Coordinates of N, CA and C in Angstrom, one line a residue:
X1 N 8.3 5.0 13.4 CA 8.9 3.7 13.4 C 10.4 3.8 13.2
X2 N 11.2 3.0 14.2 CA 12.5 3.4 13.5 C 13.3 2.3 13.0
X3 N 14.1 2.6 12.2 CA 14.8 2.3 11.0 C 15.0 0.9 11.5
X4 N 15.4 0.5 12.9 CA 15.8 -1.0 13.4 C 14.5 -1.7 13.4
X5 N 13.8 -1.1 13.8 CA 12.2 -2.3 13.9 C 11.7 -1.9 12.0
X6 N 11.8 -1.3 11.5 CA 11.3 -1.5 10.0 C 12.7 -2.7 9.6
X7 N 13.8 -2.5 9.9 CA 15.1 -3.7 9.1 C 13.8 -5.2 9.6
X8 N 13.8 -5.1 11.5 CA 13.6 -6.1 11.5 C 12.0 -6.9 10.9
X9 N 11.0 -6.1 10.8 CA 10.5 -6.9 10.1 C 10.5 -7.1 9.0
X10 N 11.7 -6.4 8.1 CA 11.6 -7.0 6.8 C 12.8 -8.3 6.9
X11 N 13.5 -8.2 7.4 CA 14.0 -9.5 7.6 C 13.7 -10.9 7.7
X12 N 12.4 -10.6 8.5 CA 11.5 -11.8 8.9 C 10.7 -11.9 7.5
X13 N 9.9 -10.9 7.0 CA 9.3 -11.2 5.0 C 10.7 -12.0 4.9
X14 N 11.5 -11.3 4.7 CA 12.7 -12.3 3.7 C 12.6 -13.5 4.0
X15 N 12.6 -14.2 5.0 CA 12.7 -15.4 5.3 C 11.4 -16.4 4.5
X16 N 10.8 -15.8 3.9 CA 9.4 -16.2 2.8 C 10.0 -16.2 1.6
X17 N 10.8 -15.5 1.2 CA 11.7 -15.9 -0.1 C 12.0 -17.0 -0.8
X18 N 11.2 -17.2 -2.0 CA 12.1 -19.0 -2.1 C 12.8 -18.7 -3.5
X19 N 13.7 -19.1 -3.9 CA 14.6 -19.4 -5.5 C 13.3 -19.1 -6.3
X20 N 13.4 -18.4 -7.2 CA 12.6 -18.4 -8.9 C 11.1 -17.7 -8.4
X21 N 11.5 -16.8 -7.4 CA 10.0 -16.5 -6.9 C 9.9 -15.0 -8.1
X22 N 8.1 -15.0 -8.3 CA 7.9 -13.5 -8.3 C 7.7 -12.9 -8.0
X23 N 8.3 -11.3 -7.5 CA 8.1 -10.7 -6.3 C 7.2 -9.1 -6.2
X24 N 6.3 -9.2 -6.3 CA 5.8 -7.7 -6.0 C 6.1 -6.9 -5.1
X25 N 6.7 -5.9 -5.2 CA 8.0 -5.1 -4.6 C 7.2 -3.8 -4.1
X26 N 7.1 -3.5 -2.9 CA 6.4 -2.8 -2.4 C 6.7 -1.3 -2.4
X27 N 6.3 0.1 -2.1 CA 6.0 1.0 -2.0 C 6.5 1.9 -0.9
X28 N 7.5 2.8 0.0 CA 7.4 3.3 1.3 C 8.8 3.4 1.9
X29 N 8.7 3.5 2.7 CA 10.1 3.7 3.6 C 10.3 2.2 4.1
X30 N 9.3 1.7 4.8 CA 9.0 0.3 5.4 C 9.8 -0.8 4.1
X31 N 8.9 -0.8 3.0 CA 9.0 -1.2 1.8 C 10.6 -1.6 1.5
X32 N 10.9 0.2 1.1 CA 12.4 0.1 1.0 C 13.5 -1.0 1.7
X33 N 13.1 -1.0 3.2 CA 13.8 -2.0 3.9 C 14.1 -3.0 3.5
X34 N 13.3 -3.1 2.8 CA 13.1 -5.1 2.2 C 13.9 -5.0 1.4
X35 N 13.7 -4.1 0.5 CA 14.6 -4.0 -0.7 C 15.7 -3.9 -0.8
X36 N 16.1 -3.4 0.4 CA 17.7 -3.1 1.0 C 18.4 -4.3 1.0
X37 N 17.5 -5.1 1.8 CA 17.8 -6.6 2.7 C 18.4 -7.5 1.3
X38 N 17.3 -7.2 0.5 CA 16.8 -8.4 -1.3 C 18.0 -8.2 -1.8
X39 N 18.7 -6.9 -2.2 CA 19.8 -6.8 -3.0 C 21.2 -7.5 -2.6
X40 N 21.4 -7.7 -1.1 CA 22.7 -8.5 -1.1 C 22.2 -9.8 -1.2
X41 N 21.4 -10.2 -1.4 CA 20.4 -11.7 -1.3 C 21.1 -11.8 -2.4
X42 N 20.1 -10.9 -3.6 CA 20.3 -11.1 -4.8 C 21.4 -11.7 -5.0
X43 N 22.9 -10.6 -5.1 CA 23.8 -10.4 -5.7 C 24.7 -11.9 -5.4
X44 N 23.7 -12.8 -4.0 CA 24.8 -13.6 -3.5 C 24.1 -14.8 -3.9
X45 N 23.4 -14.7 -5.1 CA 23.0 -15.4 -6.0 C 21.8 -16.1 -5.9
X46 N 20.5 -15.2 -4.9 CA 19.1 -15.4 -5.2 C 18.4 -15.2 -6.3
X47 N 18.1 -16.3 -6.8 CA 17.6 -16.0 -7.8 C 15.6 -15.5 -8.0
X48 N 15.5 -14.1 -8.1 CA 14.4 -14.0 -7.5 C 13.9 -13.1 -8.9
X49 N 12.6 -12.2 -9.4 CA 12.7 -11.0 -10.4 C 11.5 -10.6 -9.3
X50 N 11.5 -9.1 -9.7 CA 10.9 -7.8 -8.9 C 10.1 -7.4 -10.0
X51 N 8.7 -7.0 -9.8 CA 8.1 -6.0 -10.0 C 7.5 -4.8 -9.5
X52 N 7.9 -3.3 -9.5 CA 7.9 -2.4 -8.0 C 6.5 -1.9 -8.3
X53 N 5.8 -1.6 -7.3 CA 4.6 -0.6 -7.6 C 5.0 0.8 -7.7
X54 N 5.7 1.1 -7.8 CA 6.2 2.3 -7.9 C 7.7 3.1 -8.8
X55 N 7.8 4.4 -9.4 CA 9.4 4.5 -10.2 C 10.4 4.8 -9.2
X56 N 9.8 5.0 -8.1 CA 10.6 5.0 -6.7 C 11.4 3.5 -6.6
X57 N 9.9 2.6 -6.0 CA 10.8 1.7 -5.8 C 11.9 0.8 -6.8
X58 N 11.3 1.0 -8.2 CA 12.1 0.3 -9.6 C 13.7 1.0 -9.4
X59 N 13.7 2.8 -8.9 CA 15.3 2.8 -9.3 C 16.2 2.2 -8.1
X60 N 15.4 1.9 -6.5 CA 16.1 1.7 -5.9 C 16.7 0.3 -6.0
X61 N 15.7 -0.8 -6.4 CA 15.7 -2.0 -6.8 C 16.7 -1.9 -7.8
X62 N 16.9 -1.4 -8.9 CA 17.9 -1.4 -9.9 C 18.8 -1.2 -9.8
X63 N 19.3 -0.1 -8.7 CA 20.5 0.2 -7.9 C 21.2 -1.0 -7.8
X64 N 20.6 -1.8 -6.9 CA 20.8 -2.9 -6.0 C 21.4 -4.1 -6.8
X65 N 20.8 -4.2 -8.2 CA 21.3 -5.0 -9.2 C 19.6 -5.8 -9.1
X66 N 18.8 -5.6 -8.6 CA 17.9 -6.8 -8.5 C 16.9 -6.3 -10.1
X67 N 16.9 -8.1 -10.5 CA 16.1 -7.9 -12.1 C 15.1 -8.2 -11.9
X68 N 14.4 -6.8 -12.6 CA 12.7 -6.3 -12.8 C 12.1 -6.7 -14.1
X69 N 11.1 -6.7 -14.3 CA 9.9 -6.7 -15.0 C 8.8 -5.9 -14.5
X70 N 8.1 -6.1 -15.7 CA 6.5 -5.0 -15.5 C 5.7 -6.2 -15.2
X71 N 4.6 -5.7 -15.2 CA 3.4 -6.8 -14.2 C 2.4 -7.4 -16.2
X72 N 2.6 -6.6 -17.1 CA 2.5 -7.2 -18.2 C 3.4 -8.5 -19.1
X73 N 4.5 -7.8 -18.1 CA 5.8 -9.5 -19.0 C 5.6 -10.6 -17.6
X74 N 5.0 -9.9 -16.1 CA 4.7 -11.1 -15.2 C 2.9 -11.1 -14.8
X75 N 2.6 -11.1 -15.4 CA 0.9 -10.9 -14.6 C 0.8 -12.3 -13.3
X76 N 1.2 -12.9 -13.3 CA 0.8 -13.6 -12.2 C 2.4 -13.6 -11.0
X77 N 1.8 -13.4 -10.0 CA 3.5 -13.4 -9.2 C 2.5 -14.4 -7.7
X78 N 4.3 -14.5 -7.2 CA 3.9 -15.5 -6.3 C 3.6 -15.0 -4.7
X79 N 4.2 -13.6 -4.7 CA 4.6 -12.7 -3.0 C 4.6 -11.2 -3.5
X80 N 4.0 -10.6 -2.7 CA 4.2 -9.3 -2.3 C 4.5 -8.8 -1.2
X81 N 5.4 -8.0 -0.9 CA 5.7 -7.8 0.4 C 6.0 -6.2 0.5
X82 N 4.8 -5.2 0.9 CA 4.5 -4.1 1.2 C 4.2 -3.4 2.9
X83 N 4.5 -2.1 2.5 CA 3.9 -1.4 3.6 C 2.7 -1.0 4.2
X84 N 2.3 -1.1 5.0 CA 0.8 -0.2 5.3 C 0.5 1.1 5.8
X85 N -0.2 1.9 6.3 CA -0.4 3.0 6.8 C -1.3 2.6 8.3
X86 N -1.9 2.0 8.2 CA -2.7 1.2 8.9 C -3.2 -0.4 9.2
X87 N -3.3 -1.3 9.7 CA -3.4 -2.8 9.9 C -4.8 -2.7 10.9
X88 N -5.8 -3.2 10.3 CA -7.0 -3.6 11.0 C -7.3 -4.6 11.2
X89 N -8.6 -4.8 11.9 CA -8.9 -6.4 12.3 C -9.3 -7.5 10.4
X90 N -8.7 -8.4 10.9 CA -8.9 -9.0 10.0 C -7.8 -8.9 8.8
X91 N -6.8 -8.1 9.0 CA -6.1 -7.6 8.2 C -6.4 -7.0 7.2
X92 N -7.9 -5.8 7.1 CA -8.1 -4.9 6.4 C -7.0 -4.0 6.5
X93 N -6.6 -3.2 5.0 CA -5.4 -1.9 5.6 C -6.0 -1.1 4.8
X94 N -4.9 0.2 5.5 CA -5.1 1.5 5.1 C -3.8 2.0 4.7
X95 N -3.9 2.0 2.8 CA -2.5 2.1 2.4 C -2.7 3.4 1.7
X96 N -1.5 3.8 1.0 CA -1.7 5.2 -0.1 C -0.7 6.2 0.5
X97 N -0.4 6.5 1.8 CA 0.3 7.3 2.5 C 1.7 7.7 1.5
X98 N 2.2 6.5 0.8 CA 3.3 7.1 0.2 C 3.1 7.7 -1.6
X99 N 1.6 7.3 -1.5 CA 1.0 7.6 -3.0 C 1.3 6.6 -3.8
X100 N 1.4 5.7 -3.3 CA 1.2 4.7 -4.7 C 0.6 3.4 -4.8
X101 N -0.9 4.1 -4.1 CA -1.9 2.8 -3.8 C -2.6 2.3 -5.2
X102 N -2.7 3.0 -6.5 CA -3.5 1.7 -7.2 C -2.5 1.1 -7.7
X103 N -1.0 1.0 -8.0 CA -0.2 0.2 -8.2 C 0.5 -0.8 -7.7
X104 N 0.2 -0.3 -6.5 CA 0.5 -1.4 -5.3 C -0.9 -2.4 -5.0
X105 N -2.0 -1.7 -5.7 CA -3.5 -2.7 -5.3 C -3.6 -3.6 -6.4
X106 N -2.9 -2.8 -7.6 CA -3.2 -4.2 -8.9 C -2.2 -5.1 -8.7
X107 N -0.8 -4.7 -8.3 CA 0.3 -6.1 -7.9 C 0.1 -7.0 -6.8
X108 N -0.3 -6.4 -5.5 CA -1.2 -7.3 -4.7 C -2.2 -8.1 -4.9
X109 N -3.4 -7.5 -6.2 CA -4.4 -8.6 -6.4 C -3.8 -9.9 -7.9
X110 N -2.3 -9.6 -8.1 CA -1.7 -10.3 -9.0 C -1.1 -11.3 -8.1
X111 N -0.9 -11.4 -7.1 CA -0.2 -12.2 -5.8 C -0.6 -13.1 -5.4
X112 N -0.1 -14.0 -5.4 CA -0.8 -15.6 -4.7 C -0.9 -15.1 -3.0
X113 N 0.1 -14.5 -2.9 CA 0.4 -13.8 -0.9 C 0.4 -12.5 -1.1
X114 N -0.1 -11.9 -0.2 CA 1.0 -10.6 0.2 C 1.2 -10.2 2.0
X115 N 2.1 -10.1 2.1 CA 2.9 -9.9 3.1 C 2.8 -8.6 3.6
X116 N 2.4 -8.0 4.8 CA 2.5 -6.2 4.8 C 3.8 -6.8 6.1
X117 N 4.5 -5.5 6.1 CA 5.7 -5.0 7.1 C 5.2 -3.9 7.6
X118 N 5.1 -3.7 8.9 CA 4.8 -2.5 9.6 C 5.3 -2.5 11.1
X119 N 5.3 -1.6 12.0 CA 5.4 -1.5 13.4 C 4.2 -1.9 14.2
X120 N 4.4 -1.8 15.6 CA 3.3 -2.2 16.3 C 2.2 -0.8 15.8
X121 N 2.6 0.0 16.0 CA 2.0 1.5 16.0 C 0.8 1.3 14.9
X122 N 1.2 0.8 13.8 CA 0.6 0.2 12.9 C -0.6 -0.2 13.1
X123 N -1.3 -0.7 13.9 CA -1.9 -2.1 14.2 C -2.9 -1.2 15.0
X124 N -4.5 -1.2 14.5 CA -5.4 -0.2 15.4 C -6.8 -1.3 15.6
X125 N -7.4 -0.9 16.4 CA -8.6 -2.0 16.5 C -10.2 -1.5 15.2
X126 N -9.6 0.2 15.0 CA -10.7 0.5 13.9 C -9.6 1.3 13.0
X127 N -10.2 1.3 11.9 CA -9.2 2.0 10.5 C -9.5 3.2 11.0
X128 N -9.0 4.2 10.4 CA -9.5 5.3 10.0 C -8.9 6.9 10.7
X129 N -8.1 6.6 11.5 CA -7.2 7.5 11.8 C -6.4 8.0 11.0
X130 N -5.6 7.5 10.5 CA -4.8 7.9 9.2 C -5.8 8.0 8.4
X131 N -5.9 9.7 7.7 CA -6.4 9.5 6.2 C -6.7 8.8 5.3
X132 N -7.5 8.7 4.8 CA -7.6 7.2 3.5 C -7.5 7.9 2.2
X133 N -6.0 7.4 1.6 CA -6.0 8.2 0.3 C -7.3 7.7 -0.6
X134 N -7.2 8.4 -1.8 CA -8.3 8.1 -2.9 C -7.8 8.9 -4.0
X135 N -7.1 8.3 -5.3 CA -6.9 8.4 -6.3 C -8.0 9.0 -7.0
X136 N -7.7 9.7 -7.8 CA -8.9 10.6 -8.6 C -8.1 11.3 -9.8
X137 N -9.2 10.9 -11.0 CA -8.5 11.8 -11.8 C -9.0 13.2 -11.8
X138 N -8.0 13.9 -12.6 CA -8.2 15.6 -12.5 C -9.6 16.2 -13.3
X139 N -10.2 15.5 -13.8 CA -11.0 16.5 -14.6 C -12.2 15.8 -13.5
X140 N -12.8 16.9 -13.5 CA -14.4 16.9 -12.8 C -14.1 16.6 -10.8
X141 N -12.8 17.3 -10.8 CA -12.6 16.7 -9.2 C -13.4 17.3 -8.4
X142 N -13.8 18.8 -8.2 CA -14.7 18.9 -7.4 C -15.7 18.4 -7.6
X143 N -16.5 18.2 -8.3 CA -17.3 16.6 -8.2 C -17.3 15.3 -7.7
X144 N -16.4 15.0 -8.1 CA -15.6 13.8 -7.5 C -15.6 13.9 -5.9
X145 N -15.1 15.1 -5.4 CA -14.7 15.5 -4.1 C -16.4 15.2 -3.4
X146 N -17.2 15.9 -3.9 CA -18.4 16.2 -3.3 C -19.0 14.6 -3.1
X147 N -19.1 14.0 -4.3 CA -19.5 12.5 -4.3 C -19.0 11.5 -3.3
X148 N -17.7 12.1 -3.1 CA -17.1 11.0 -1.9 C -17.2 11.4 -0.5
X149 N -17.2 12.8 -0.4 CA -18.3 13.7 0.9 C -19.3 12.8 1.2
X150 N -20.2 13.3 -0.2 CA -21.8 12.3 0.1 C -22.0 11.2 0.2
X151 N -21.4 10.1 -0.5 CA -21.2 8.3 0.0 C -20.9 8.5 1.5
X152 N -20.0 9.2 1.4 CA -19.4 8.5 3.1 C -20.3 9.0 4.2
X153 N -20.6 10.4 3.7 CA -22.0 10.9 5.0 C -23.1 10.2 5.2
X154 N -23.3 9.1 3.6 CA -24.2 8.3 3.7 C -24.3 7.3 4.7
X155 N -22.8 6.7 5.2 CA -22.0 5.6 6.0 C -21.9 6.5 7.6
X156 N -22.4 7.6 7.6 CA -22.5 8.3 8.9 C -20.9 8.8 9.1
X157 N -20.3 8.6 8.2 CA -19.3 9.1 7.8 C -18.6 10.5 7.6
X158 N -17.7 11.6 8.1 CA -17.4 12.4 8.0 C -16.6 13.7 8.8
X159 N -15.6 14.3 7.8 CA -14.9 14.8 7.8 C -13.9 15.4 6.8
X160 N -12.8 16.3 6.8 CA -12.7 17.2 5.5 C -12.2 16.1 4.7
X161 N -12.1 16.1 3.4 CA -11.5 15.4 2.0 C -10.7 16.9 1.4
X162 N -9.3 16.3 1.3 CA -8.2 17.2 0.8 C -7.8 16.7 -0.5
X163 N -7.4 17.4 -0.8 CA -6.2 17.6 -2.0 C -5.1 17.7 -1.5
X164 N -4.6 16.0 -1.9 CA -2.8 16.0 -1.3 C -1.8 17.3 -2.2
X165 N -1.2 17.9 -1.8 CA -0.2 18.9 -2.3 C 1.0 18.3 -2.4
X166 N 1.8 18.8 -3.4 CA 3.6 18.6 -2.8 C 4.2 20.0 -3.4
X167 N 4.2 20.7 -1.9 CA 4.6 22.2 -1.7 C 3.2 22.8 -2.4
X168 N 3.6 24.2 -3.4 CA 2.5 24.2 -3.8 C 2.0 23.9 -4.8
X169 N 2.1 22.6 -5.4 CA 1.5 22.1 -6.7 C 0.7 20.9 -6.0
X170 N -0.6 20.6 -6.6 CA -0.7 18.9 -6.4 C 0.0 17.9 -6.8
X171 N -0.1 17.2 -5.3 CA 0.9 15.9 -5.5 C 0.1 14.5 -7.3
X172 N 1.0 14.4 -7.7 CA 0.7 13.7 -9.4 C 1.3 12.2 -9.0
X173 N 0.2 10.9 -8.9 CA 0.7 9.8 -8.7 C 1.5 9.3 -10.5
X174 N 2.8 8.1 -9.8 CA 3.0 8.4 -11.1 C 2.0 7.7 -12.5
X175 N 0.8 7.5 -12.2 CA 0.0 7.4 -13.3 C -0.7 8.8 -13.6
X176 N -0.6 9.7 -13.0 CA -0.8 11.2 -13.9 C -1.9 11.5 -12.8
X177 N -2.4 10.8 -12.1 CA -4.1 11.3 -11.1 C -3.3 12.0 -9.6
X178 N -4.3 12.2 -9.2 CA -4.4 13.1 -8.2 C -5.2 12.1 -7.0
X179 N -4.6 13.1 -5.7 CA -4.9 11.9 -4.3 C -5.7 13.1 -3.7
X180 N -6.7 12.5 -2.9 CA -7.5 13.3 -2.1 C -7.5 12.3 -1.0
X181 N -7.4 13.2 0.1 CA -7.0 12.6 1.8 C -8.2 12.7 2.8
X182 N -9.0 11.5 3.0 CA -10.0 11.9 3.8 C -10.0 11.4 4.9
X183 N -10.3 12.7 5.6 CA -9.9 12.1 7.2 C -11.3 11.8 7.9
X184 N -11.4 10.8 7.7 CA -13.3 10.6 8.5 C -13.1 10.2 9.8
X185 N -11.4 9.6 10.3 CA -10.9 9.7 11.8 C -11.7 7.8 12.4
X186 N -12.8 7.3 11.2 CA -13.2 6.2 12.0 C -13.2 5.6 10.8
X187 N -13.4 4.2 10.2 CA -13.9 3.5 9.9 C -14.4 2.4 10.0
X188 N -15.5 2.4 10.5 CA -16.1 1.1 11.3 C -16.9 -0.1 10.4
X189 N -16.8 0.5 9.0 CA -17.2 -0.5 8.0 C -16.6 -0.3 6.9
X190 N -15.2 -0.8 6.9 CA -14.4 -0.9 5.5 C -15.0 -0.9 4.4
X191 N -15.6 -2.5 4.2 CA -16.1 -3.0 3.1 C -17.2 -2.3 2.6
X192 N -18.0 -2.1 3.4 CA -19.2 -1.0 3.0 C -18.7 0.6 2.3
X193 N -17.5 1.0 3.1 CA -17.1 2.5 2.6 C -16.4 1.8 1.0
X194 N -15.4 1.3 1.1 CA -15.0 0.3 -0.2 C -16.2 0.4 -1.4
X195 N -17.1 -0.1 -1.2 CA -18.0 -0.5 -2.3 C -18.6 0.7 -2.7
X196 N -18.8 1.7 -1.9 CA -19.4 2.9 -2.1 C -18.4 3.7 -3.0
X197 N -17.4 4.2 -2.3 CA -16.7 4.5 -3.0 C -15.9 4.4 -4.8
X198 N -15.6 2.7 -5.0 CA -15.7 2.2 -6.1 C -16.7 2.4 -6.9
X199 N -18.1 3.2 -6.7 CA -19.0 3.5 -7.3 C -19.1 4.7 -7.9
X200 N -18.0 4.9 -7.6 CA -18.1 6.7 -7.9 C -16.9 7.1 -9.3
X201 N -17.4 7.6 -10.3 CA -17.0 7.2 -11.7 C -15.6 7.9 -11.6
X202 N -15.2 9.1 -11.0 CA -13.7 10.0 -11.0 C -13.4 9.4 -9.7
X203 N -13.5 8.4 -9.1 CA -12.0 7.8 -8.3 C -11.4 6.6 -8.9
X204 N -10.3 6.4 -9.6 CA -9.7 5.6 -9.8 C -8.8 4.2 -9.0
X205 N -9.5 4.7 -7.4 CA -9.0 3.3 -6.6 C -8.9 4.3 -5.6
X206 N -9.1 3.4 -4.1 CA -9.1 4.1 -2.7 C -7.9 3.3 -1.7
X207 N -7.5 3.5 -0.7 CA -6.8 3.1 -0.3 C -6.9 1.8 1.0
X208 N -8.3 1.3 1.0 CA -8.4 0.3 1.5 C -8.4 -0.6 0.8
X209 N -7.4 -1.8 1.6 CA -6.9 -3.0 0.8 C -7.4 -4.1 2.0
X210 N -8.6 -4.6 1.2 CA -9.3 -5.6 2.0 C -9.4 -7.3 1.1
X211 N -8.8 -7.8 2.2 CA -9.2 -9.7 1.7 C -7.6 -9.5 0.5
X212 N -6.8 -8.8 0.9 CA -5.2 -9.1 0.3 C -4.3 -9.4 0.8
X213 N -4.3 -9.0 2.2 CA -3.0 -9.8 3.1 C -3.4 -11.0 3.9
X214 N -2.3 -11.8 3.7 CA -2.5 -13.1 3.9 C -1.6 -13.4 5.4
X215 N -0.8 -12.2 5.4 CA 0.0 -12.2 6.9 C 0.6 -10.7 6.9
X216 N 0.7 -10.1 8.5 CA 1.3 -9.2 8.5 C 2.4 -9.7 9.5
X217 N 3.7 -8.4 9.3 CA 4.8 -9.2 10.1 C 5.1 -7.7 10.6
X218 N 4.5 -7.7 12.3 CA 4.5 -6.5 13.5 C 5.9 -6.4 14.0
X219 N 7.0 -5.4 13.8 CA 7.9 -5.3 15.0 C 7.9 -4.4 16.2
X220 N 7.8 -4.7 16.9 CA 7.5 -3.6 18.3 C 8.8 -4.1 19.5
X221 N 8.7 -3.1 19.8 CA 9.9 -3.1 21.2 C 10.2 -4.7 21.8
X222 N 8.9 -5.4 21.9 CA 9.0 -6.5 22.3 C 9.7 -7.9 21.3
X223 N 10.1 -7.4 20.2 CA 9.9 -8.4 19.2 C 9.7 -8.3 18.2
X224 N 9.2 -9.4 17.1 CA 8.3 -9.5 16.1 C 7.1 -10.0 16.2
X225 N 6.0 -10.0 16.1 CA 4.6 -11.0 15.6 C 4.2 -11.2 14.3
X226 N 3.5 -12.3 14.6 CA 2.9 -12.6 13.0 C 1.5 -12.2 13.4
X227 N 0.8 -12.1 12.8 CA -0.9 -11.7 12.4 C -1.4 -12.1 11.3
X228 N -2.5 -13.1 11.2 CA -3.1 -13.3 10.0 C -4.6 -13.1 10.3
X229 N -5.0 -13.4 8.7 CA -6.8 -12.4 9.1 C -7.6 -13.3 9.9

């Protein structure tokens, strides 16, 4: 996606902006866009406060002058406006790609809206091409690993489950867990892989985000679209 069709659909989120909003501040390259857009907003005297799902997105937002809080001094906010990895029917997604899917899933389900920004490319008729991250903590992971093998084989499901790396260390979300990338290549039943998964005691959250977005905002060659579920 390039850098002009990610500006333009964050431009179009912006335009959902209202005075004294609270904003869950999304995650990504995509993400960042918005952020970019928010801070001259800000500075020209929107009055808005940010909570980032991520220490990525918090220093870029701080840069910018735009004033944060944690999701403990705001637990209820009014918009989120994040990235996806994927956009399915009904506006199921497939998020986690930048690692910071259960932060970005607890500020989403703190949201009256959330907003995803993505490209056309985005937008598939089945999930599951892109990897689906899955948070896990580190102790008992090959366990963990085998358990989320076996749920999903259960779902006729399957294909390798990694260990995300960065270089040669495992990649560390910044809540201390560890991401395993499963590529099952299909997902033909979200909600079903969803529940399964959530059953399994060492994953601490997966990266399908189902019954959260309330609109996506597509830019493609042609334009922008809206999409709702």
């Amino acid at each position: 996606m390039s850098a002009e069709l990610k500006r333009k659909a964050a431009e179009v989120a912006l335009t959902h902006v209202r005075p004294g909003m609270r904003l869950g501040l999304g995650t990504g390259s995509t993400a960042e866009e918005f952020v970019k857009l928010l801070g001259p907003r800000v500075a020209a005297g929107l009055d808005v406060i940010g909570v980032p799902t991520s220490e990525r997105t918090a220093a870029l937002a701080a840069s910018l002058g735009i004033r944060l809080a944690t999701l403990d001094e705001l637990p209820e906010l009014d918009l989120t406006i994040d990235g996806a990895d994927e956009i399915g029917p009904r506006l199921a997604l497939v998020k986690g790609g930048g690692g910071a899917l259960l932060r970005e899933k607890i500020v989403a389900a703190a949201s009256a809206r959330m907003i995803v920004i993505a490209d056309s490319a985005k937008v598939v008729a089945e999930l599951g091409a892109f990897p689906l991250p899955i948070e896990v903590v580190p102790f008992g992971l090959e366990a963990t690993r085998r358990a989320i093998v076996a749920r999903a084989a259960a779902l006729g499901l399957e294909g390798p489950v990694r260990l995300r790396m960065a270089g040669d260390r495992p990649y560390l979300t910044d809540g201390g867990h560890l991401i395993l990338d499963a590529s099952f290549r299909r997902i033909p039943q979200p909600e079903a892989l969803a529940l399964a998964l959530s059953g399994i005691p060492g994953c601490v959250e997966h990266g399908l985000f189902i019954g959260l977005a309330s609109l996506a905002v597509v830019a493609g060659p042609g334009g922008v679209s809206l999409l709702e579920p």
